[in-house]
Coordinates of C-alpha atoms in Angstrom, one line a residue:
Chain A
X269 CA -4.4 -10.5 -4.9
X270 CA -3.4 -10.8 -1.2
X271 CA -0.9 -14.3 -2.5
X272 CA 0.6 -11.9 -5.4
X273 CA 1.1 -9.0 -3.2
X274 CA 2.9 -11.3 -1.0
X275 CA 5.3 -13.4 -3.6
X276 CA 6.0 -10.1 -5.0
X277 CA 7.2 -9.1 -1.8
X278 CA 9.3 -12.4 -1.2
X279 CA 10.9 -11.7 -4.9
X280 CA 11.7 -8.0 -4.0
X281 CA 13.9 -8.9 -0.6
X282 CA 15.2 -12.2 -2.8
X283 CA 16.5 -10.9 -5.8
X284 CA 20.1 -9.9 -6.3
X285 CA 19.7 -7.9 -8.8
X286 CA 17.6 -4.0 -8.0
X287 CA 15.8 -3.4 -11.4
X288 CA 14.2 -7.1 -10.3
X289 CA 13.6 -6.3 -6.9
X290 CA 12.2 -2.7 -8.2
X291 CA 10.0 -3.9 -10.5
X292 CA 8.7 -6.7 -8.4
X293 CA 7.6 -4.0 -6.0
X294 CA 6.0 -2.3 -8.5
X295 CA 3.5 -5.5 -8.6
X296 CA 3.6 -5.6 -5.2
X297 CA 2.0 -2.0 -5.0
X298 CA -0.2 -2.2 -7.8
X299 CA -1.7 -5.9 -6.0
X300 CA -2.4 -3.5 -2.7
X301 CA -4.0 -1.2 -4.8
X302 CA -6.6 -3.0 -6.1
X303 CA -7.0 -4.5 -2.6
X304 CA -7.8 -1.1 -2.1
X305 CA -10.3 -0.9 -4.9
X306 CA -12.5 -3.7 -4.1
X307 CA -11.9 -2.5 0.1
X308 CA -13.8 0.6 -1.1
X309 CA -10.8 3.0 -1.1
X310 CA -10.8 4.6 -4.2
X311 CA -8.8 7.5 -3.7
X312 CA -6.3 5.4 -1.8
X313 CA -6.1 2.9 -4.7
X314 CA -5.3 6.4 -6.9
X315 CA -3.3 8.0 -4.5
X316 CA -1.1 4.6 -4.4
X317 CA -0.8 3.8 -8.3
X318 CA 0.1 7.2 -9.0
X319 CA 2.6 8.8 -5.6
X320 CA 4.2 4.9 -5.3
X321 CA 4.1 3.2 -8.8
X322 CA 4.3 6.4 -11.1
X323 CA 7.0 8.2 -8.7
X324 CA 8.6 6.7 -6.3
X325 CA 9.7 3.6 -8.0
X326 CA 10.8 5.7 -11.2
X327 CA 12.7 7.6 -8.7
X328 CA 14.1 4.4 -7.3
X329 CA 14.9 3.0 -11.1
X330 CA 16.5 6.4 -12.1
X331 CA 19.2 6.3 -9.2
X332 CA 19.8 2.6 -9.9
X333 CA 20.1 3.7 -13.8
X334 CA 22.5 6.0 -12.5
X335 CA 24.7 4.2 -10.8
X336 CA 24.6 1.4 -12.4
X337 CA 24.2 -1.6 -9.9
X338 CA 22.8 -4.3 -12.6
X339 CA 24.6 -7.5 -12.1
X340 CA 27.6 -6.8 -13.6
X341 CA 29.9 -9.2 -15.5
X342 CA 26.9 -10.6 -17.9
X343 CA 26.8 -9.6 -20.9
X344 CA 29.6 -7.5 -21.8
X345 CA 30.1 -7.5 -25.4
X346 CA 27.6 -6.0 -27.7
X347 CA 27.3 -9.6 -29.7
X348 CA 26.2 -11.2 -26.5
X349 CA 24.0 -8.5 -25.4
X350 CA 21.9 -8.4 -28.6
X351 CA 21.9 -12.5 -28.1
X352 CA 21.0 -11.6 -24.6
X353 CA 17.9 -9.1 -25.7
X354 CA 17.1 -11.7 -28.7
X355 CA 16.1 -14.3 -25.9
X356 CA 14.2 -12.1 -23.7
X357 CA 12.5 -10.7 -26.8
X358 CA 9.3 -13.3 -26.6
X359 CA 8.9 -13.0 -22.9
X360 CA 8.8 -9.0 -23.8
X361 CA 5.9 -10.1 -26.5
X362 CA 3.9 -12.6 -24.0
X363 CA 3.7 -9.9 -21.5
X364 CA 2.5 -7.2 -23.4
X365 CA 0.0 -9.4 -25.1
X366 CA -1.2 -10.7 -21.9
X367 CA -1.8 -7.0 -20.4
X368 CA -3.7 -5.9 -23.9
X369 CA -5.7 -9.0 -23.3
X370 CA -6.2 -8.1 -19.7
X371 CA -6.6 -4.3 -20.8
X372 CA -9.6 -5.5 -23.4
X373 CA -11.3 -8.4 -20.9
X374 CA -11.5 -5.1 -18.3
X375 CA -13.2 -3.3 -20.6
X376 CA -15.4 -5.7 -21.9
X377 CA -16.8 -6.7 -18.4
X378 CA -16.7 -3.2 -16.8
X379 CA -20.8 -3.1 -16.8
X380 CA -21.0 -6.4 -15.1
X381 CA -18.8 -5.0 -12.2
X382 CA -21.1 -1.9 -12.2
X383 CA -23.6 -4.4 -11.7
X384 CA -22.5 -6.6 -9.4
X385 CA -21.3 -3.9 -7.0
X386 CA -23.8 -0.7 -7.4
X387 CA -22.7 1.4 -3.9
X388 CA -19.5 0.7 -4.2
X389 CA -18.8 3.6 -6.8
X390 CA -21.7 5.6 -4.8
X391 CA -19.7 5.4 -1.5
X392 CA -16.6 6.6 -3.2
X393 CA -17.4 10.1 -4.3
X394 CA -18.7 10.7 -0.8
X395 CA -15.6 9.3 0.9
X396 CA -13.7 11.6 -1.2
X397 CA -16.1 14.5 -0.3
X398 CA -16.0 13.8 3.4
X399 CA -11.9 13.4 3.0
X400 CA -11.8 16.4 1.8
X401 CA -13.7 18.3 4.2
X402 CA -12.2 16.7 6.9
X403 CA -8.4 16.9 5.6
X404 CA -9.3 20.7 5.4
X405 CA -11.2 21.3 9.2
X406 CA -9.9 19.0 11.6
X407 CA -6.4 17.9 10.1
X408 CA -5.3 21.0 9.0
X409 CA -2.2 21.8 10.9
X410 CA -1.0 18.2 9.8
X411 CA -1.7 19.5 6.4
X412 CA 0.3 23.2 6.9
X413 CA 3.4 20.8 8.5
X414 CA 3.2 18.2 5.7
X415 CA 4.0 21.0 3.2
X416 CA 6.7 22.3 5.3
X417 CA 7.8 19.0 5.2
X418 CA 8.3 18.5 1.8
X419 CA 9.8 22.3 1.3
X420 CA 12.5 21.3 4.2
X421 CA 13.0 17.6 2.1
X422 CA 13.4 19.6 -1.0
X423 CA 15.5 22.1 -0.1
X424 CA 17.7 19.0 1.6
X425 CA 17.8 17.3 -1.5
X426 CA 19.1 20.0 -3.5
X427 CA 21.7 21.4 -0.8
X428 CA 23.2 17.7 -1.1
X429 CA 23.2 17.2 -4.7
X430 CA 25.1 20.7 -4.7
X431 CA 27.6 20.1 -2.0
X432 CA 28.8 17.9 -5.0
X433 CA 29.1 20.5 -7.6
X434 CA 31.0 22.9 -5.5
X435 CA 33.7 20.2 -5.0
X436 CA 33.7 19.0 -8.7
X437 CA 34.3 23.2 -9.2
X438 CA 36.6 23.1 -7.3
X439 CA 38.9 20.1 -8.3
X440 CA 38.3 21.3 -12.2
X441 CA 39.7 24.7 -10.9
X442 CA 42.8 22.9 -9.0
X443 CA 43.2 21.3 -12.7
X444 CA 43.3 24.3 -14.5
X445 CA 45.5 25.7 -11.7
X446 CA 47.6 22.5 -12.4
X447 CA 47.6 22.6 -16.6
X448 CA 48.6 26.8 -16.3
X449 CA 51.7 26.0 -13.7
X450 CA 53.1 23.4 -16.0
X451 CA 52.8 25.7 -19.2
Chain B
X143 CA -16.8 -8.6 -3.8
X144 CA -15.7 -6.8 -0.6
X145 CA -12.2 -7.8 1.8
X146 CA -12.7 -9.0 5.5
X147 CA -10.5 -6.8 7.4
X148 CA -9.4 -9.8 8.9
X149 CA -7.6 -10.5 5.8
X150 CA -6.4 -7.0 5.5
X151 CA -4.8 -6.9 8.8
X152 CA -2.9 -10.6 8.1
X153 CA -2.0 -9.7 4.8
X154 CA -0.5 -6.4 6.4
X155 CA 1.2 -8.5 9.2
X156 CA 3.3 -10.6 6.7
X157 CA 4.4 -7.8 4.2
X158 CA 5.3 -6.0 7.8
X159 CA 7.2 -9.0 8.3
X160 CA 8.9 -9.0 4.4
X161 CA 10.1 -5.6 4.8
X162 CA 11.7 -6.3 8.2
X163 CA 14.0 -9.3 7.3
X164 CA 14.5 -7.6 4.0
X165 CA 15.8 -4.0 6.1
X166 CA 17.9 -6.7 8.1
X167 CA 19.3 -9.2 5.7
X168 CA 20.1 -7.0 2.6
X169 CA 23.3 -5.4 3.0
X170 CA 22.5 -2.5 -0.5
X171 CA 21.2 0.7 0.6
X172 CA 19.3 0.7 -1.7
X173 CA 17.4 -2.0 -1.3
X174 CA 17.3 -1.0 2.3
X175 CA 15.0 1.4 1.4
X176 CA 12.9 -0.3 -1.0
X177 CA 12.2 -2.6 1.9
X178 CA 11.3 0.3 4.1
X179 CA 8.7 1.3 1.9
X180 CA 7.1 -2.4 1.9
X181 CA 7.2 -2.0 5.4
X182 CA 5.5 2.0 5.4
X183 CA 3.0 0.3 2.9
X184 CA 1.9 -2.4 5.4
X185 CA 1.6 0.1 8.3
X186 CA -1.4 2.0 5.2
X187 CA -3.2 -1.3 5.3
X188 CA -3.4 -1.4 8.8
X189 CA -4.5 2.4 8.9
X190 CA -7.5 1.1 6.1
X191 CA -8.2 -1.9 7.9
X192 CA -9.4 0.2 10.7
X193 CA -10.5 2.3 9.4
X194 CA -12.8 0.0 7.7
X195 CA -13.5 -1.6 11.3
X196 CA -15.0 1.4 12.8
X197 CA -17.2 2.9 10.4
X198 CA -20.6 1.8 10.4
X199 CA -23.5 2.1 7.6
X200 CA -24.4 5.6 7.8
X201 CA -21.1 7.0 9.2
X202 CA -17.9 6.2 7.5
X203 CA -14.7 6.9 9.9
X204 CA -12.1 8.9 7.6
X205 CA -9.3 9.0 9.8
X206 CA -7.7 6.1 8.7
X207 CA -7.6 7.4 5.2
X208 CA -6.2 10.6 6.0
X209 CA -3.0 9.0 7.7
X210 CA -2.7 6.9 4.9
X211 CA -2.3 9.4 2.7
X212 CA 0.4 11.4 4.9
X213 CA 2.1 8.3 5.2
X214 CA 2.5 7.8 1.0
X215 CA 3.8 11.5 1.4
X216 CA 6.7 10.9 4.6
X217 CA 7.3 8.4 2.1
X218 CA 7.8 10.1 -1.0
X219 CA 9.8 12.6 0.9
X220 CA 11.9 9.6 2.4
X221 CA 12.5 8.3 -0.2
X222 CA 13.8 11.3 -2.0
X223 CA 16.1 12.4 0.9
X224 CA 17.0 8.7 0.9
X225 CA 18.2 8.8 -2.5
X226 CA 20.0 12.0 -2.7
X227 CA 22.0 10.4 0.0
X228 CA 22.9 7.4 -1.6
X229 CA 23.7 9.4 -4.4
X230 CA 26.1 11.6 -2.7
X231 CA 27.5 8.7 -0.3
X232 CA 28.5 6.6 -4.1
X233 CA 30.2 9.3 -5.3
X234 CA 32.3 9.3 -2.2
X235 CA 32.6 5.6 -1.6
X236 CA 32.1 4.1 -5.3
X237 CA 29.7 2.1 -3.3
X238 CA 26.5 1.4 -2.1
X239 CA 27.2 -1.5 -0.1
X240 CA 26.7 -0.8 4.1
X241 CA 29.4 -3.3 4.9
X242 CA 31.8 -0.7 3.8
X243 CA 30.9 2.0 5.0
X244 CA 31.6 1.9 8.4
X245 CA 33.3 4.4 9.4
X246 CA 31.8 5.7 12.6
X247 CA 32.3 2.6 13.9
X248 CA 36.0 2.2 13.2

């Protein structure tokens, strides 16, 4: 786990192209999460698959998306990019097949792990309890300033992506300006 | 099946050291970021590791834990602010490269 959390690492600063690097981080983040698992983290391992894999890195894929910062000049015609999709179309197959085969050999041995490791599942829940209790009593004013936190980061967010509709108003209102002087 | 924290803390070392040269070498903004968050994500394994290292059988030290988790939420919010700035600095530029944009320097 440790050697694919770090060659996914290596591929995400190597690769020239984002959804590569992206995705490769994705592995990355689901390799420390199940270092996490078997350290006895549970809620950590959750906290990481489902705040860094399920949002962050969709975030990160929607603003490439966006943009559009794919290696650009492959692929440009619709013939070659159905060619193109063709030939990645077994790699698609082997990697799904391999994570329904993972998928059914996890569920197969999941009472041998539950044997092998009895407290670990114990000391969970009462991490969680105790993480809980403690986020609530002694950390609280980190808490209270971690919500203001993400109010100020939201309220940024949105006060920037406006900024940008105000101007885009504004030039479609110099156009119609424009279009109504020359009629 | 359990980690040493020894490994924890090396494995945490070298993806420290990953996202470093990738923050230095990679001229996209966006992959900028994605290397800070390698680098945010080392600095939570170090926070497990020792938090691992000082609790005991009957007492289990949840400290580390707890940063953890406030550093996957700076880095949710970082990387949202992050992105929306991108976002705006491309529709500007046309680019996301941060050879060109320079300007403060010029």
């Amino acid at each position: 786990m440790s050697a694919g959390a770090i060659a996914c690492s290596l591929v995400v600063i190597s690769a020239r192209n984002p959804v590569v690097s992206v995705l490769s981080l994705l592995g990355s983040f689901v390799c420390l999460a199940t270092i996490y698992l078997l350290a006895g983290f549970q809620f950590m391992a959750a906290a990481q698959l489902i705040v860094y894999a399920g949002a962050i890195m969709v975030l990160f894929l929607f603003v490439i998306m966006l943009l559009n910062l794919g290696t650009d000049g492959q692929a440009t015609g619709p013939l070659e990019r159905t060619l193109l999709r063709a030939r990645r179309l077994p790699f698609v197959l082997a990697i799904g097949g391999a994570l329904f085969l993972l998928a059914f050999i996890a569920i197969q041995t999941q009472q041998t792990v539950r044997a092998v490791d009895p407290e670990l599942a114990e000391r969970g829940t009462s991490s969680l309890k105790g993480l809980g209790e403690l986020l609530f009593s002694t950390y609280l004013l980190p808490f209270e300033a971690a919500s203001v936190l993400l109010l100020a980061a939201t309220i940024a967010v949105i006060v920037l992506a406006k900024r940008e509709r105000r101007e885009i108003a504004a030039s479609a209102g110099n156009a119609d300006a424009r279009t109504e002087a020359g009629s | 099946m359990t980690v040493p924290n020894e490994h924890m803390l090396i494995l945490a070392a070298i993806l420290f050291a990953i996202g470093a040269s990738g923050f230095f070498i990679r001229r996209n903004a966006i992959m900028v970021l994605l290397s800070v968050e390698l680098m945010l994500n080392a600095a939570n394994l170090t926070f497990l590791a020792g938090s691992r290292m000082h609790s005991t059988a009957s007492h289990a030290e949840l400290s580390g834990p707890i940063f953890a988790i406030f550093v996957i939420l700076v880095a949710a919010v970082e990387a949202g602010v992050g992105l929306a700035l991108v976002i705006a600095l491309f529709r500007r530029k046309q680019t996301v490269s941060l050879d060109q944009l320079n300007e403060l320097g010029d």
